[in-house]
Coordinates of N, CA and C in Angstrom, one line a residue:
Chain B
X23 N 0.8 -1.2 0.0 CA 0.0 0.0 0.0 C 0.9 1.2 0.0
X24 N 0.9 1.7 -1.0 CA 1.1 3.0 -1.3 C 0.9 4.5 -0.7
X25 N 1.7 5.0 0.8 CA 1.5 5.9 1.6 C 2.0 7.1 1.7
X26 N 1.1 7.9 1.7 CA 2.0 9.5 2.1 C 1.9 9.9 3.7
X27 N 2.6 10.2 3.9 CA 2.2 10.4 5.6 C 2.6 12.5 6.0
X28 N 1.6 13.0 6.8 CA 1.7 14.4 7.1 C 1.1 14.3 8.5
X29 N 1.6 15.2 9.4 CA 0.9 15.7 10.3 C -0.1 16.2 10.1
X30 N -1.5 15.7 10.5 CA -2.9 16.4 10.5 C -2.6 18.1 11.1
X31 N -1.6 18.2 12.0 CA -2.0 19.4 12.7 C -3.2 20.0 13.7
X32 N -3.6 20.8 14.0 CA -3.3 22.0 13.2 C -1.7 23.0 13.0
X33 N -1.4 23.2 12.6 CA 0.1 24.1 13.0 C -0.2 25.4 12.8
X34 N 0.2 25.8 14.1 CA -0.6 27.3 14.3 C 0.7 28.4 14.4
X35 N 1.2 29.2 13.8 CA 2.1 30.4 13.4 C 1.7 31.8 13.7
X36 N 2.4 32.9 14.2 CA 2.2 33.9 14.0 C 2.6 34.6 12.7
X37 N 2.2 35.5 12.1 CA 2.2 36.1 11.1 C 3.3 36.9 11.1
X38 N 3.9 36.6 9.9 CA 5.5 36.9 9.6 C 6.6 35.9 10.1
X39 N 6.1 35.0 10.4 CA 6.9 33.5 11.0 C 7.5 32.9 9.5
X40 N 7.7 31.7 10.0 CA 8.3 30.7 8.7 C 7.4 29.2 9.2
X41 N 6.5 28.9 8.2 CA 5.8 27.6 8.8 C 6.7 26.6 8.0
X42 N 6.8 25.2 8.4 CA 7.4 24.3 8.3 C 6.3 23.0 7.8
X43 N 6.2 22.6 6.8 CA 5.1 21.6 6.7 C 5.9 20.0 6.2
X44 N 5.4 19.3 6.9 CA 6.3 18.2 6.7 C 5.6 16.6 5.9
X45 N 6.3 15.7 5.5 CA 5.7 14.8 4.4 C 6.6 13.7 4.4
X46 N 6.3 11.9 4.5 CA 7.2 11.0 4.3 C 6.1 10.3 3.4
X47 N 7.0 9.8 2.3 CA 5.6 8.4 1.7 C 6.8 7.3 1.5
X48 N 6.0 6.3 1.3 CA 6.4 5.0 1.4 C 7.1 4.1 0.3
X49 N 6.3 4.6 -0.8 CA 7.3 4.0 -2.1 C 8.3 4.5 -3.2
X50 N 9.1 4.1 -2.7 CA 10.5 4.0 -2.8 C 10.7 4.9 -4.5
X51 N 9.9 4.2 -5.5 CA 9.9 4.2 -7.0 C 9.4 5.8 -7.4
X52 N 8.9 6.4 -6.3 CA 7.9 7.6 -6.6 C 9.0 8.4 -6.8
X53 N 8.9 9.4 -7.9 CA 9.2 10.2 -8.8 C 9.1 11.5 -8.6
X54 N 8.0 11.9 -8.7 CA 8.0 13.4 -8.1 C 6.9 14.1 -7.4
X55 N 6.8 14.8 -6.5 CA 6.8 15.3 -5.5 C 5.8 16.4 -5.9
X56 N 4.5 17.4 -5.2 CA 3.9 18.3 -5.2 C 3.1 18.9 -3.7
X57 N 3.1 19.9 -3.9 CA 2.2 20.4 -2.6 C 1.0 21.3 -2.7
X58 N 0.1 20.9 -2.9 CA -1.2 21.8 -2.8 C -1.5 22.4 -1.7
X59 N -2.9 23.3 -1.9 CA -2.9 24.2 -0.9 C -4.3 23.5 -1.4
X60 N -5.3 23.8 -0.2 CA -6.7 23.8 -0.5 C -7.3 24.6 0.5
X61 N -8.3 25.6 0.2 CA -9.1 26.3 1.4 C -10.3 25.4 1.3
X62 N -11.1 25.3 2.7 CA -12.2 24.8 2.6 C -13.4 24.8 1.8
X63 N -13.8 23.5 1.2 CA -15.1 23.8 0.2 C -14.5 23.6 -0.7
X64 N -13.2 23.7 -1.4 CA -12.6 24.1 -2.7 C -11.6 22.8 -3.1
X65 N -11.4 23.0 -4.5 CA -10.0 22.0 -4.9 C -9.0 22.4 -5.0
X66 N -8.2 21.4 -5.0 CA -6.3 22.1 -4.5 C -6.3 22.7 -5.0
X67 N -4.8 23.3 -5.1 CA -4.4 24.1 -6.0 C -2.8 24.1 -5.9
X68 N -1.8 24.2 -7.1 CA -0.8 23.6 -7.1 C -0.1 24.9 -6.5
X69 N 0.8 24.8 -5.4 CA 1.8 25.6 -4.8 C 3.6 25.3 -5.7
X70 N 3.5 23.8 -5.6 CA 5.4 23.6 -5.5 C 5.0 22.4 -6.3
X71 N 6.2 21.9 -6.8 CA 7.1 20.8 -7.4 C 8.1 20.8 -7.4
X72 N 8.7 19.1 -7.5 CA 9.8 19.0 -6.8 C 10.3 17.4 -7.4
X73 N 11.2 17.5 -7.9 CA 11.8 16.8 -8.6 C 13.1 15.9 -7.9
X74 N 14.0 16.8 -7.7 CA 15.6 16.1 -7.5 C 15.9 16.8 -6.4
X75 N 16.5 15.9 -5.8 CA 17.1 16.0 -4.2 C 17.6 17.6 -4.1
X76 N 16.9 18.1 -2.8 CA 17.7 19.1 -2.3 C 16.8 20.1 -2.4
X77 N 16.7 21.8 -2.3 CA 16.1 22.6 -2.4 C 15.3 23.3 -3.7
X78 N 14.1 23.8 -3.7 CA 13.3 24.7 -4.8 C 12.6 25.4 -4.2
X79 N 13.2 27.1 -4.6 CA 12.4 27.9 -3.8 C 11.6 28.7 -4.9
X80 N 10.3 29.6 -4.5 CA 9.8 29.8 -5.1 C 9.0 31.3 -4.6
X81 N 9.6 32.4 -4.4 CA 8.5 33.0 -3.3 C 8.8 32.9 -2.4
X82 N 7.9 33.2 -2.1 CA 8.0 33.0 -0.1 C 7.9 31.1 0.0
X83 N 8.0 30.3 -0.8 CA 8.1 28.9 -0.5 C 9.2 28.3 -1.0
X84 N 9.4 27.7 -0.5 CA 11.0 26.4 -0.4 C 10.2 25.0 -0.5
X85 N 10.5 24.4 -1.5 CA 10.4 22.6 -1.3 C 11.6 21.7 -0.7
X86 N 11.6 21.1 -0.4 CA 12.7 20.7 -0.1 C 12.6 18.8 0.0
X87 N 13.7 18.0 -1.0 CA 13.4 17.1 -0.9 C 14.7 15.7 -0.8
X88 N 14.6 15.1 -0.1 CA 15.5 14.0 0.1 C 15.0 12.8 0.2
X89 N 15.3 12.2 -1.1 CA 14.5 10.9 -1.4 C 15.5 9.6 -0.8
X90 N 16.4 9.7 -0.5 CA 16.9 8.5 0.7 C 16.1 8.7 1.6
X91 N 15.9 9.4 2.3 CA 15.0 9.5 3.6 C 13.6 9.2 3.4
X92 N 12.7 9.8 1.8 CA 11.9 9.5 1.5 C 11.2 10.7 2.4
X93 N 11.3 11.7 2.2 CA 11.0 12.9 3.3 C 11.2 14.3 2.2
X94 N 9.7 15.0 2.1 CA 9.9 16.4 1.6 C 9.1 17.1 2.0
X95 N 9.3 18.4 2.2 CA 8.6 19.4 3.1 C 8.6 20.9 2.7
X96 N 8.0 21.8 3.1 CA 7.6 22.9 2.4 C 7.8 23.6 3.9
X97 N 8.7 24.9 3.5 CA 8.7 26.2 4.1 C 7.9 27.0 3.7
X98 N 7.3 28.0 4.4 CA 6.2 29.1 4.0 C 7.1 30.7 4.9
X99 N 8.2 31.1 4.5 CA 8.4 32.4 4.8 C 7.4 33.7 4.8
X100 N 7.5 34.1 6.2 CA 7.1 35.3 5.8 C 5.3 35.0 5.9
X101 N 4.7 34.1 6.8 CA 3.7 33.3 6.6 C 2.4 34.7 6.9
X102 N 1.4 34.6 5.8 CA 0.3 35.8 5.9 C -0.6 35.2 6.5
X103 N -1.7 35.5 6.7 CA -3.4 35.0 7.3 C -3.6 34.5 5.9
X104 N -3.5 34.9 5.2 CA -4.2 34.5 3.8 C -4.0 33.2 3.6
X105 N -2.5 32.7 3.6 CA -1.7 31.2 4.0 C -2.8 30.2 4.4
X106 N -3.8 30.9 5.7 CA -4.2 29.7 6.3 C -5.3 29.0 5.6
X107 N -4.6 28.0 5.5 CA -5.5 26.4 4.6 C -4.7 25.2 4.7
X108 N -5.3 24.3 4.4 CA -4.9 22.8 4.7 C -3.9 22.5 3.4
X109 N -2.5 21.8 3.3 CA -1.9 21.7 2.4 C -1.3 19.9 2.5
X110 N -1.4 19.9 1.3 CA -1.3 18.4 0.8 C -0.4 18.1 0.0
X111 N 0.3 17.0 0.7 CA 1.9 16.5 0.1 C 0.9 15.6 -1.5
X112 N 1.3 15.3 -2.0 CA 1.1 14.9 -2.8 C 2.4 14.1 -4.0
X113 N 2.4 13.0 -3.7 CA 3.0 11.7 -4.3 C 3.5 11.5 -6.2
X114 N 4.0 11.0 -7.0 CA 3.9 10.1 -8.5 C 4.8 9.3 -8.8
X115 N 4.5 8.5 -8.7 CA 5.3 7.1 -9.4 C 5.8 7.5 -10.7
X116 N 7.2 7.0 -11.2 CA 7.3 7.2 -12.6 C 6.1 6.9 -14.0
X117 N 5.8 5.6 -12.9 CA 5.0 4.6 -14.3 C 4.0 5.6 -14.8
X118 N 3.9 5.7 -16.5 CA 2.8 6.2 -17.2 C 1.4 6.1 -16.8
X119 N 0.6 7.2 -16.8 CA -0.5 7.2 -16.3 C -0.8 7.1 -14.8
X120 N -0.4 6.8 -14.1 CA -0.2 6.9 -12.7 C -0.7 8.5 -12.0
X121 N -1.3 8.1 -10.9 CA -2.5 9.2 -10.6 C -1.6 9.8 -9.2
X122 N -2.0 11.1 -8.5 CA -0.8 11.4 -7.6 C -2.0 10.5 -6.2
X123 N -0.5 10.3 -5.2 CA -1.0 9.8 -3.9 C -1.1 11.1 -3.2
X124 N -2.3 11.2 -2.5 CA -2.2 12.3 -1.6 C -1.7 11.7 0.1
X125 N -1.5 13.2 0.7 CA -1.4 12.6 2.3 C -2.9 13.6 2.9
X126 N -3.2 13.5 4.2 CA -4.4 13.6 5.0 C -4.4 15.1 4.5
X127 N -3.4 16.1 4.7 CA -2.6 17.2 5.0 C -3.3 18.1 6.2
X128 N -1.9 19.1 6.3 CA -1.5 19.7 6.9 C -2.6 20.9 7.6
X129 N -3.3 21.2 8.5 CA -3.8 22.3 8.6 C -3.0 23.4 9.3
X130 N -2.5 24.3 8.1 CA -2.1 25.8 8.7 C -2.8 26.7 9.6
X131 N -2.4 27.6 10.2 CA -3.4 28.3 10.9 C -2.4 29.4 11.0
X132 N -2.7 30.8 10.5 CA -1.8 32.1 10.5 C -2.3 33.2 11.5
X133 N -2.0 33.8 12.6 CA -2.9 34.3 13.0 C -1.8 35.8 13.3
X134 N -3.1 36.8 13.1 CA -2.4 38.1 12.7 C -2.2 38.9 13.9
Chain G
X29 N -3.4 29.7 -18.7 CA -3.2 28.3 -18.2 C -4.4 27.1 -18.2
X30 N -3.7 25.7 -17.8 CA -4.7 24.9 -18.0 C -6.0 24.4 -17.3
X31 N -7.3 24.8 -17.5 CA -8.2 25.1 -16.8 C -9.3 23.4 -17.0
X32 N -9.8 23.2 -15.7 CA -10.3 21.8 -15.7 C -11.8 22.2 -15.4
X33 N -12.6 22.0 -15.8 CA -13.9 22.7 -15.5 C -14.9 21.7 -15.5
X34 N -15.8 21.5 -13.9 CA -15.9 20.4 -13.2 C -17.8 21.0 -13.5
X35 N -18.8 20.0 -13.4 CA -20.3 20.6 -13.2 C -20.9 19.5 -13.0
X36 N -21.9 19.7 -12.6 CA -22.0 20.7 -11.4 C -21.5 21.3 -10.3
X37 N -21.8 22.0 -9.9 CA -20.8 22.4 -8.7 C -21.1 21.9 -7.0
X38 N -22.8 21.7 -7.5 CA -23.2 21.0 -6.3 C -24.3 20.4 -6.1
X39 N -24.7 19.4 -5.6 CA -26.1 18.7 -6.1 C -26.8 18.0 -5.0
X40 N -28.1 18.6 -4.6 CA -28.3 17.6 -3.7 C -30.0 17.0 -3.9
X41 N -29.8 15.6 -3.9 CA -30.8 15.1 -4.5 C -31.4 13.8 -3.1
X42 N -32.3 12.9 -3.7 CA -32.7 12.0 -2.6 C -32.3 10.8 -3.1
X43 N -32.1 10.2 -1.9 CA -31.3 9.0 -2.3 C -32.1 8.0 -3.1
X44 N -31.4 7.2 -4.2 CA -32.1 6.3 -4.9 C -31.6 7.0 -6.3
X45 N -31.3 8.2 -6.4 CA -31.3 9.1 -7.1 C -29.7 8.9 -8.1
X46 N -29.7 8.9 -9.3 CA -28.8 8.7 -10.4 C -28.3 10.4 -10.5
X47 N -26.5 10.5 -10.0 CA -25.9 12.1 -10.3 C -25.0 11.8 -11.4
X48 N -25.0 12.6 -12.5 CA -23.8 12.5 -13.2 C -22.8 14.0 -13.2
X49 N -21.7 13.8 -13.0 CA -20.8 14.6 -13.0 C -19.7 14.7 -14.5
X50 N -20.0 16.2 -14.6 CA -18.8 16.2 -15.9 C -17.8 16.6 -15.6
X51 N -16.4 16.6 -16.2 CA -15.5 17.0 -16.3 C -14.6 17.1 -17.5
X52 N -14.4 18.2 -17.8 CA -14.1 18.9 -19.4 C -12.5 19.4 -19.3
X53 N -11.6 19.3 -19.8 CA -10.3 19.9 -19.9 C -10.7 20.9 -21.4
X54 N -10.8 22.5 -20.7 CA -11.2 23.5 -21.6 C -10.3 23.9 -22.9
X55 N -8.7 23.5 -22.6 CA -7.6 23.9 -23.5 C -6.6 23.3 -23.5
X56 N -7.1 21.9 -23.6 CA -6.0 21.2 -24.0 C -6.7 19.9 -23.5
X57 N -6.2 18.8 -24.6 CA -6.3 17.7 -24.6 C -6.0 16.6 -23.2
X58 N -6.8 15.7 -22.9 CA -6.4 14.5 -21.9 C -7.1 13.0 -21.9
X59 N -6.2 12.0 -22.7 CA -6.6 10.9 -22.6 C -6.4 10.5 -21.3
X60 N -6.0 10.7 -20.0 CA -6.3 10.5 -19.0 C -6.8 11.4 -18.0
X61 N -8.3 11.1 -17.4 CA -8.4 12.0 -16.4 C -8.7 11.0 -15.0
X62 N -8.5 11.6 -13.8 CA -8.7 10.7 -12.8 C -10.1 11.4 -11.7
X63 N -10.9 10.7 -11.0 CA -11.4 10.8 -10.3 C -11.3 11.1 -8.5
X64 N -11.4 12.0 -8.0 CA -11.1 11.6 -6.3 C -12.4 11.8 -5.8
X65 N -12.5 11.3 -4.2 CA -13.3 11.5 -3.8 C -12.7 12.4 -2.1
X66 N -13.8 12.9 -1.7 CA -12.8 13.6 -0.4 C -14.0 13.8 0.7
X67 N -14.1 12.6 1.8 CA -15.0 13.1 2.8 C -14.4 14.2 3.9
X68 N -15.0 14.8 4.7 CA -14.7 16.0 5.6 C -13.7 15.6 6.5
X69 N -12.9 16.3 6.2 CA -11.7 16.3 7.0 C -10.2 15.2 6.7
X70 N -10.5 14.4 5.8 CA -9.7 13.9 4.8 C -9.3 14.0 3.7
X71 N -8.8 13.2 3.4 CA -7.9 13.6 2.3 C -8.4 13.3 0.8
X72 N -8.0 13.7 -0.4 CA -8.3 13.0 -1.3 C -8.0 11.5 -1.9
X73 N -8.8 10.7 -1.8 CA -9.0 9.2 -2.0 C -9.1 9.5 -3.6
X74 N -8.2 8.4 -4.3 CA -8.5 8.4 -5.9 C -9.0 7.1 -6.0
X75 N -10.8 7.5 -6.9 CA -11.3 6.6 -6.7 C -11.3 5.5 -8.1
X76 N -11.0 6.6 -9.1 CA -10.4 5.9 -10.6 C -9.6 6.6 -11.7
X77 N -9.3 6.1 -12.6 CA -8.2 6.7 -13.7 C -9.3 6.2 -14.5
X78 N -9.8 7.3 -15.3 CA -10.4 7.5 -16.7 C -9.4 7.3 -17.7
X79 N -9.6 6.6 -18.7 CA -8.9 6.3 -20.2 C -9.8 6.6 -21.3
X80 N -9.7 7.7 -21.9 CA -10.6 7.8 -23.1 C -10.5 6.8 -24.3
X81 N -11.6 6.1 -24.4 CA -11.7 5.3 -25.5 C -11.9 3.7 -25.1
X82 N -11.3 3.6 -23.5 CA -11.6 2.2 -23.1 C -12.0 2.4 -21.3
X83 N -12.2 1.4 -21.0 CA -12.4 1.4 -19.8 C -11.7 1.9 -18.5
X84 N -12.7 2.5 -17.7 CA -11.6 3.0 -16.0 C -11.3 2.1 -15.3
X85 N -10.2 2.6 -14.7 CA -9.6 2.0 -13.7 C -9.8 2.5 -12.6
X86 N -10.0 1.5 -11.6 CA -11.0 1.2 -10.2 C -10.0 1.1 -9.4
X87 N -10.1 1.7 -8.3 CA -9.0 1.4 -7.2 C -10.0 0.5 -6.3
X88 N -9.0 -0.1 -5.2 CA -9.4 -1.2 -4.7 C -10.7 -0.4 -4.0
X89 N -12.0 -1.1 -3.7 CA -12.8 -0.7 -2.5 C -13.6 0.3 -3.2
X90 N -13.2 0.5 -4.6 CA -14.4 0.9 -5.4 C -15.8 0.7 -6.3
X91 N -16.8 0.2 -6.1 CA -17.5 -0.3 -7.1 C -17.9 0.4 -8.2
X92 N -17.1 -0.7 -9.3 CA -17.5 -0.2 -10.4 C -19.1 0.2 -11.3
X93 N -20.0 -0.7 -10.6 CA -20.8 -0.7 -11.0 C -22.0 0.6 -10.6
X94 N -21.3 0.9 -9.7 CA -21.8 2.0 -8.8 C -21.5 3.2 -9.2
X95 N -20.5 3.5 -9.6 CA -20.0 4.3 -9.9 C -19.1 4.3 -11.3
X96 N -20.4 4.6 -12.0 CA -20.0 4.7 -13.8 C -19.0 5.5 -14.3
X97 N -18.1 5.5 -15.3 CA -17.2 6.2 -15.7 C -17.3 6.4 -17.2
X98 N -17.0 7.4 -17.7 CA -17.0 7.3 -19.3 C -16.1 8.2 -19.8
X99 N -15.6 7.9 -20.7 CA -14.4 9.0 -21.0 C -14.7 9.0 -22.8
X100 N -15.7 9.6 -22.9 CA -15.6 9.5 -24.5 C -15.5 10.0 -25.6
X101 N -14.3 11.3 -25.1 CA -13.6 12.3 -26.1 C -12.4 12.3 -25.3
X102 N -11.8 13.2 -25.9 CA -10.1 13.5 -25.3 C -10.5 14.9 -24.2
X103 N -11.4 15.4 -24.2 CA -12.0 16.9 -23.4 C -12.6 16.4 -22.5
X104 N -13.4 15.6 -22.2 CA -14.6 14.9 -21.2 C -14.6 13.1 -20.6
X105 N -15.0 13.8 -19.4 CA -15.0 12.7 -18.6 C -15.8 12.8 -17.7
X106 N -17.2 11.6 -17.6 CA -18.1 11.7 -16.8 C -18.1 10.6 -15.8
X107 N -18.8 11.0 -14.5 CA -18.7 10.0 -13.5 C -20.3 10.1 -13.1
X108 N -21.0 8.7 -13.0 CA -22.6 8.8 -12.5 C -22.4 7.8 -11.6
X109 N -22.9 8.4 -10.1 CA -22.9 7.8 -9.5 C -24.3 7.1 -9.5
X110 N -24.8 5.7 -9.4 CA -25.7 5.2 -9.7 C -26.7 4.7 -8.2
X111 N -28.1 5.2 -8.5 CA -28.8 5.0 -6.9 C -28.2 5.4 -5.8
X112 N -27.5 6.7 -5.9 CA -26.7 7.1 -4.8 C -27.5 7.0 -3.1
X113 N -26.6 6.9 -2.2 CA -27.3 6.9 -1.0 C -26.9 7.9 0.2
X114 N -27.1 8.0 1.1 CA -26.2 9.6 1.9 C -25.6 9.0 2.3
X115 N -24.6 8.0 2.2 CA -23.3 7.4 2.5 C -22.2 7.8 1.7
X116 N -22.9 7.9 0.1 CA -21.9 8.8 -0.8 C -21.8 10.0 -1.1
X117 N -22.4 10.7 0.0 CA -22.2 12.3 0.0 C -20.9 12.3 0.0
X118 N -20.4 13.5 -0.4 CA -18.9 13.6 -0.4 C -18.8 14.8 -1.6
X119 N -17.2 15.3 -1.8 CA -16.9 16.2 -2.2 C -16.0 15.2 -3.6
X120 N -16.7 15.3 -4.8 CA -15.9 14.4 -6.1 C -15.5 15.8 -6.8
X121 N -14.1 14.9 -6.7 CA -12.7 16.2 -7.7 C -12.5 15.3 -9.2
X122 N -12.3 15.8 -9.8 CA -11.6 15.4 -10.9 C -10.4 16.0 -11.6
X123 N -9.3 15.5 -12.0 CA -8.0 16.0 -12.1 C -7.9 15.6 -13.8
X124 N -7.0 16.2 -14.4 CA -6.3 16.2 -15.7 C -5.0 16.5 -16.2
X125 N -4.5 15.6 -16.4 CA -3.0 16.1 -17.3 C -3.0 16.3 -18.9
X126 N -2.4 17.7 -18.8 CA -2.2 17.3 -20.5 C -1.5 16.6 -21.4
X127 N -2.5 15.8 -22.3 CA -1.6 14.6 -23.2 C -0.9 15.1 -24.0
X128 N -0.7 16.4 -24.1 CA 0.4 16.4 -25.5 C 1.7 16.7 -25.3
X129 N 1.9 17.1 -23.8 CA 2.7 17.1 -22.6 C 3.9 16.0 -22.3
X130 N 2.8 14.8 -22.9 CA 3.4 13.7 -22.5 C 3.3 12.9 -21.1
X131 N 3.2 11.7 -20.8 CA 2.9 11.2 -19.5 C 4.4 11.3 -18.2
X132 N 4.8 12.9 -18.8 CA 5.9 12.4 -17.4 C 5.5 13.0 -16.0
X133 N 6.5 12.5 -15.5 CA 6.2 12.6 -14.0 C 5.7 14.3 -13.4
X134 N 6.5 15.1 -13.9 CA 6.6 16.1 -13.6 C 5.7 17.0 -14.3
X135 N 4.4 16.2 -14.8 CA 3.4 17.0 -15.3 C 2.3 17.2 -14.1
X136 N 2.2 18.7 -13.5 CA 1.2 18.6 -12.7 C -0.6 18.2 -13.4
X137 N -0.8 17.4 -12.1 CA -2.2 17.2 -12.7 C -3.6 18.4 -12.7
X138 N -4.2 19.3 -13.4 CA -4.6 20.5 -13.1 C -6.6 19.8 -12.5
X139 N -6.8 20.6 -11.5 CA -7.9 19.9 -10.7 C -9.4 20.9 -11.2
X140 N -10.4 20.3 -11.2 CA -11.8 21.1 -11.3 C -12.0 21.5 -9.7
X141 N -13.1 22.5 -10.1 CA -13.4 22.7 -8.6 C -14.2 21.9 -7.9
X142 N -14.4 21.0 -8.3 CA -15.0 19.9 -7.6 C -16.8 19.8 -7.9
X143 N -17.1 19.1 -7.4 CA -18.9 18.9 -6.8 C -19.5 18.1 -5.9
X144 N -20.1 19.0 -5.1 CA -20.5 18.5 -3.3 C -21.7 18.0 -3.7
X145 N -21.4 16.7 -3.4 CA -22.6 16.0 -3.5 C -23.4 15.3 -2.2
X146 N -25.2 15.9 -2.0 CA -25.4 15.7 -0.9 C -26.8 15.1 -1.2
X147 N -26.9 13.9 -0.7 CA -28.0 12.7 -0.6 C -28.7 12.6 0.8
X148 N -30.1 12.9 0.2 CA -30.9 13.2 1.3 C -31.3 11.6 2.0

């Protein structure tokens, strides 16, 4: 069984902080890496990708990935109220056609 | 950019009741679209991979019969959920990559806004 694993949270930040969101999955073969953002009611929406070991910043966000450990995580500098939403690691296997694995995700919480 | 445009947006009907959900990739082609499903406070469960032109693929714990799939253009992909019950309330996403892109890894899959489906 094919796993992503995230802290449910909530992870709660003051405003202008740096939040830290964290992500392990399980199969070994998975390829590349994404992080969505979702507000409630709504569908994700793509924040980061992440490819090859080590850092991708983007903005006020950083991916960060090390696939020995099987562990990638997302910085949020500089974190606004607007930030606060639930964000999801999100998994892909090389193989063609292959659909992403999500994890539970993370609920942010930015408070001003 | 590439826009996935999901309808209805919300439906609430009584159970026994047949919903069909579309999902259209507006500007740009996708022989693969996939299905999720997402109850409150979880995560997104993928409940199938659409293949235009042949049959979906069903993840474990899915019935297919229940849950119809059709994929029968390169733009569209429908999901009817059949005699639904308020067990299958839930929030159904539907995602798309584009095919001309190619199937690699590193193609984000672009998401519709979903549709809240609520069975009386």
């Amino acid at each position: 069984q094919k796993e992503v694993e995230q802290n449910s949270g909530p992870l709660s930040v003051p405003e202008g902080a740096i939040a830290s969101l964290n992500c392990t999955y399980s199969d070994r073969v998975s390829q590349s890496f994404f992080w969505y953002r979702q507000y409630s009611g709504k569908s994700p929406e793509l924040i980061m990708s992440i490819y090859s070991n080590g850092d991708k910043e983007d903005g006020r966000f950083t991916a960060q990935l090390n696939k020995a450990s099987q562990y990638v995580s997302l910085l949020i500098r500089d974190s606004q109220p607007s930030d606060s939403a639930t964000y999801l690691c999100a998994v892909k296997a090389r193989q063609a056609g292959t659909a992403l694995i999500f994890g539970k995700g993370t609920t942010l919480s930015v408070s001003s | 950019g590439a826009v996935v445009s999901q309808h209805p947006s919300w439906v609430i009907c009584k159970s026994g009741t047949s919903v069909k959900i579309e999902c259209r990739s507006l500007d740009f082609q996708a022989t693969t679209m996939f299905w999720y499903r997402q109850f409150p406070k979880q995560s997104l469960m993928l409940m199938a991979t659409s293949n235009e032109g042949s049959k979906a693929t069903y993840e474990q714990g899915v019935e297919k019969d229940k849950f119809l799939i059709n994929h029968a253009s390169l733009t569209l992909s429908t999901l009817t959920v059949t005699s639904a019950h308020p067990e299958d309330s839930s929030f159904y996403i539907c995602s798309a990559r584009d095919s001309d892109r190619g199937d690699y890894s590193n193609q984000p899959q672009h998401f519709g806004d979903g549709t809240r489906l609520s069975i009386l």
